[in-house]
Amino acid sequence: SGTNDAYVTITLGKEKFLTSVAEKTVTPGWNEECDLCLGNYSRNLEEASVQLNLYHRSLFGSDDFLGHVTLPLRDI
């Protein structure tokens, strides 16, 4: 059908947040917030980064990986 049921995982170290699923779209978007604790990275903030992985939710089998971006905290 050309559309995706997309969601994003947001990871910082051992912390992980999942967005809601944007259903049946080719241009997913989210207006969501998450809190990630930076206290564990106070000494290594320059080296820490937030990982965002985009997936298509699959009703059968594993979800499909669509893309990835790394955001170094020093750049945010």
CSV table of N, CA and C in Angstrom, one decimal:
chain,number,residue,atom,x,y,z
A,1,SER,N,0.8,-1.2,0.0
A,1,SER,CA,0.0,0.0,0.0
A,1,SER,C,0.9,1.3,0.0
A,2,GLY,N,2.2,1.1,0.3
A,2,GLY,CA,3.1,2.3,0.2
A,2,GLY,C,3.1,3.1,1.5
A,3,THR,N,2.3,2.8,2.5
A,3,THR,CA,2.2,3.5,3.7
A,3,THR,C,2.9,2.7,4.8
A,4,ASN,N,3.2,3.4,5.9
A,4,ASN,CA,3.8,2.8,7.1
A,4,ASN,C,3.0,3.0,8.3
A,5,ASP,N,3.1,2.1,9.2
A,5,ASP,CA,2.6,2.3,10.6
A,5,ASP,C,3.9,2.5,11.4
A,6,ALA,N,4.3,3.8,11.4
A,6,ALA,CA,5.7,4.1,11.9
A,6,ALA,C,5.7,4.5,13.4
A,7,TYR,N,6.8,4.2,14.0
A,7,TYR,CA,7.1,4.6,15.4
A,7,TYR,C,8.6,4.8,15.5
A,8,VAL,N,9.0,5.5,16.6
A,8,VAL,CA,10.4,5.8,16.8
A,8,VAL,C,10.7,5.3,18.2
A,9,THR,N,11.9,4.7,18.3
A,9,THR,CA,12.5,4.5,19.7
A,9,THR,C,13.6,5.6,19.9
A,10,ILE,N,13.6,6.1,21.1
A,10,ILE,CA,14.5,7.2,21.4
A,10,ILE,C,15.3,6.6,22.6
A,11,THR,N,16.6,6.5,22.4
A,11,THR,CA,17.5,5.9,23.4
A,11,THR,C,18.6,6.8,23.8
A,12,LEU,N,18.8,6.8,25.2
A,12,LEU,CA,20.0,7.5,25.7
A,12,LEU,C,20.6,6.5,26.8
A,13,GLY,N,21.7,5.9,26.5
A,13,GLY,CA,22.2,4.9,27.4
A,13,GLY,C,21.2,3.8,27.6
A,14,LYS,N,20.8,3.5,28.8
A,14,LYS,CA,19.9,2.4,29.1
A,14,LYS,C,18.4,2.9,29.1
A,15,GLU,N,18.2,4.2,29.0
A,15,GLU,CA,16.9,4.7,28.9
A,15,GLU,C,16.3,4.6,27.5
A,16,LYS,N,15.0,4.2,27.4
A,16,LYS,CA,14.4,4.1,26.1
A,16,LYS,C,13.0,4.6,26.2
A,17,PHE,N,12.6,5.3,25.1
A,17,PHE,CA,11.2,5.8,25.0
A,17,PHE,C,10.7,5.4,23.6
A,18,LEU,N,9.4,5.0,23.6
A,18,LEU,CA,8.8,4.6,22.3
A,18,LEU,C,7.6,5.6,22.1
A,19,THR,N,7.6,6.1,20.9
A,19,THR,CA,6.5,7.0,20.5
A,19,THR,C,5.2,6.2,20.2
A,20,SER,N,4.1,6.9,20.0
A,20,SER,CA,2.9,6.2,19.5
A,20,SER,C,3.2,5.8,18.1
A,21,VAL,N,2.3,5.0,17.5
A,21,VAL,CA,2.4,4.6,16.1
A,21,VAL,C,1.6,5.6,15.3
A,22,ALA,N,2.2,6.1,14.3
A,22,ALA,CA,1.6,6.9,13.3
A,22,ALA,C,1.1,6.0,12.2
A,23,GLU,N,-0.2,5.7,12.1
A,23,GLU,CA,-0.7,4.7,11.3
A,23,GLU,C,-1.0,5.2,9.8
A,24,LYS,N,-0.7,4.3,8.9
A,24,LYS,CA,-1.0,4.4,7.5
A,24,LYS,C,-0.6,5.8,6.9
A,25,THR,N,0.7,6.1,7.0
A,25,THR,CA,1.1,7.4,6.5
A,25,THR,C,2.5,7.2,5.8
A,26,VAL,N,2.7,8.1,4.9
A,26,VAL,CA,4.1,8.2,4.2
A,26,VAL,C,4.9,9.3,4.8
A,27,THR,N,4.2,10.2,5.6
A,27,THR,CA,4.9,11.3,6.2
A,27,THR,C,4.6,11.3,7.7
A,28,PRO,N,5.1,10.4,8.5
A,28,PRO,CA,4.8,10.3,9.9
A,28,PRO,C,5.3,11.5,10.7
A,29,GLY,N,4.6,11.9,11.7
A,29,GLY,CA,5.1,13.0,12.6
A,29,GLY,C,4.5,12.8,14.0
A,30,TRP,N,5.2,13.3,14.9
A,30,TRP,CA,4.9,13.1,16.3
A,30,TRP,C,5.0,14.4,17.1
A,31,ASN,N,4.0,14.7,17.9
A,31,ASN,CA,4.1,15.9,18.8
A,31,ASN,C,4.1,15.3,20.2
A,32,GLU,N,5.2,14.7,20.5
A,32,GLU,CA,5.3,14.0,21.8
A,32,GLU,C,6.6,14.5,22.5
A,33,GLU,N,6.6,14.3,23.8
A,33,GLU,CA,7.8,14.6,24.6
A,33,GLU,C,8.2,13.4,25.4
A,34,CYS,N,9.5,13.4,25.7
A,34,CYS,CA,10.0,12.4,26.7
A,34,CYS,C,11.1,13.0,27.5
A,35,ASP,N,11.2,12.5,28.7
A,35,ASP,CA,12.3,13.0,29.6
A,35,ASP,C,13.4,11.9,29.7
A,36,LEU,N,14.6,12.4,29.4
A,36,LEU,CA,15.8,11.5,29.5
A,36,LEU,C,16.7,12.1,30.6
A,37,CYS,N,17.2,11.3,31.5
A,37,CYS,CA,18.0,11.8,32.6
A,37,CYS,C,19.4,12.0,32.1
A,38,LEU,N,19.9,13.2,32.2
A,38,LEU,CA,21.3,13.5,31.8
A,38,LEU,C,22.3,13.4,33.0
A,39,GLY,N,21.8,13.2,34.2
A,39,GLY,CA,22.6,13.2,35.3
A,39,GLY,C,23.7,12.1,35.2
A,40,ASN,N,23.5,11.0,34.6
A,40,ASN,CA,24.5,10.0,34.5
A,40,ASN,C,25.6,10.4,33.5
A,41,TYR,N,25.4,11.4,32.7
A,41,TYR,CA,26.3,11.8,31.7
A,41,TYR,C,27.0,13.1,32.0
A,42,SER,N,26.9,13.6,33.3
A,42,SER,CA,27.4,14.9,33.6
A,42,SER,C,28.9,15.0,33.3
A,43,ARG,N,29.6,13.9,33.5
A,43,ARG,CA,31.1,14.0,33.2
A,43,ARG,C,31.4,13.7,31.8
A,44,ASN,N,30.6,13.0,31.1
A,44,ASN,CA,30.8,12.6,29.7
A,44,ASN,C,29.8,13.2,28.7
A,45,LEU,N,29.2,14.3,29.0
A,45,LEU,CA,28.2,14.9,28.2
A,45,LEU,C,28.6,15.1,26.7
A,46,GLU,N,29.9,15.4,26.6
A,46,GLU,CA,30.4,15.6,25.2
A,46,GLU,C,30.4,14.3,24.4
A,47,GLU,N,30.4,13.2,25.1
A,47,GLU,CA,30.5,11.9,24.4
A,47,GLU,C,29.1,11.2,24.2
A,48,ALA,N,28.1,11.7,25.0
A,48,ALA,CA,26.8,11.1,25.0
A,48,ALA,C,26.0,11.5,23.7
A,49,SER,N,25.1,10.6,23.3
A,49,SER,CA,24.3,10.9,22.2
A,49,SER,C,22.9,10.2,22.3
A,50,VAL,N,21.9,10.8,21.7
A,50,VAL,CA,20.6,10.3,21.7
A,50,VAL,C,20.4,9.5,20.3
A,51,GLN,N,19.9,8.3,20.4
A,51,GLN,CA,19.7,7.5,19.2
A,51,GLN,C,18.2,7.4,18.9
A,52,LEU,N,17.9,7.7,17.7
A,52,LEU,CA,16.5,7.6,17.2
A,52,LEU,C,16.5,6.6,16.1
A,53,ASN,N,15.6,5.6,16.3
A,53,ASN,CA,15.4,4.5,15.3
A,53,ASN,C,14.0,4.5,14.8
A,54,LEU,N,13.7,4.5,13.6
A,54,LEU,CA,12.4,4.5,13.0
A,54,LEU,C,12.1,3.1,12.5
A,55,TYR,N,10.9,2.7,12.9
A,55,TYR,CA,10.4,1.3,12.5
A,55,TYR,C,9.0,1.4,11.9
A,56,HIS,N,8.7,0.4,11.1
A,56,HIS,CA,7.3,0.1,10.7
A,56,HIS,C,6.8,-1.0,11.5
A,57,ARG,N,5.7,-0.8,12.2
A,57,ARG,CA,5.1,-1.9,13.0
A,57,ARG,C,4.5,-2.9,12.0
A,58,SER,N,4.9,-4.1,12.2
A,58,SER,CA,4.5,-5.3,11.4
A,58,SER,C,3.5,-6.1,12.3
A,59,LEU,N,2.4,-6.4,11.7
A,59,LEU,CA,1.4,-7.3,12.4
A,59,LEU,C,1.9,-8.7,12.5
A,60,PHE,N,2.7,-9.1,11.6
A,60,PHE,CA,3.2,-10.5,11.5
A,60,PHE,C,4.7,-10.4,11.5
A,61,GLY,N,5.4,-11.1,12.4
A,61,GLY,CA,6.9,-11.1,12.4
A,61,GLY,C,7.4,-9.9,13.0
A,62,SER,N,8.7,-9.7,12.8
A,62,SER,CA,9.5,-8.5,13.4
A,62,SER,C,9.1,-7.2,12.7
A,63,ASP,N,9.2,-6.2,13.4
A,63,ASP,CA,9.0,-4.8,12.9
A,63,ASP,C,10.1,-4.5,11.9
A,64,ASP,N,9.8,-3.7,10.9
A,64,ASP,CA,10.8,-3.4,9.9
A,64,ASP,C,11.6,-2.1,10.2
A,65,PHE,N,12.9,-2.2,10.2
A,65,PHE,CA,13.7,-1.0,10.4
A,65,PHE,C,13.6,-0.1,9.2
A,66,LEU,N,13.4,1.2,9.4
A,66,LEU,CA,13.3,2.2,8.3
A,66,LEU,C,14.4,3.2,8.3
A,67,GLY,N,15.0,3.5,9.5
A,67,GLY,CA,16.1,4.5,9.5
A,67,GLY,C,16.6,4.8,10.9
A,68,HIS,N,17.7,5.5,10.9
A,68,HIS,CA,18.4,5.8,12.2
A,68,HIS,C,19.1,7.2,12.1
A,69,VAL,N,19.1,7.9,13.2
A,69,VAL,CA,19.8,9.1,13.3
A,69,VAL,C,20.4,9.1,14.7
A,70,THR,N,21.7,9.6,14.8
A,70,THR,CA,22.3,9.8,16.1
A,70,THR,C,22.5,11.3,16.3
A,71,LEU,N,22.1,11.8,17.5
A,71,LEU,CA,22.2,13.2,17.9
A,71,LEU,C,23.1,13.4,19.0
A,72,PRO,N,24.4,13.8,18.8
A,72,PRO,CA,25.3,14.0,19.9
A,72,PRO,C,24.8,15.1,20.8
A,73,LEU,N,24.8,14.9,22.1
A,73,LEU,CA,24.3,15.9,23.0
A,73,LEU,C,25.0,17.3,22.9
A,74,ARG,N,26.3,17.2,22.5
A,74,ARG,CA,27.1,18.4,22.4
A,74,ARG,C,26.5,19.3,21.3
A,75,ASP,N,25.7,18.7,20.3
A,75,ASP,CA,25.2,19.5,19.2
A,75,ASP,C,23.7,20.0,19.4
A,76,ILE,N,23.2,19.6,20.6
A,76,ILE,CA,21.8,19.9,20.9
A,76,ILE,C,21.7,21.2,21.7
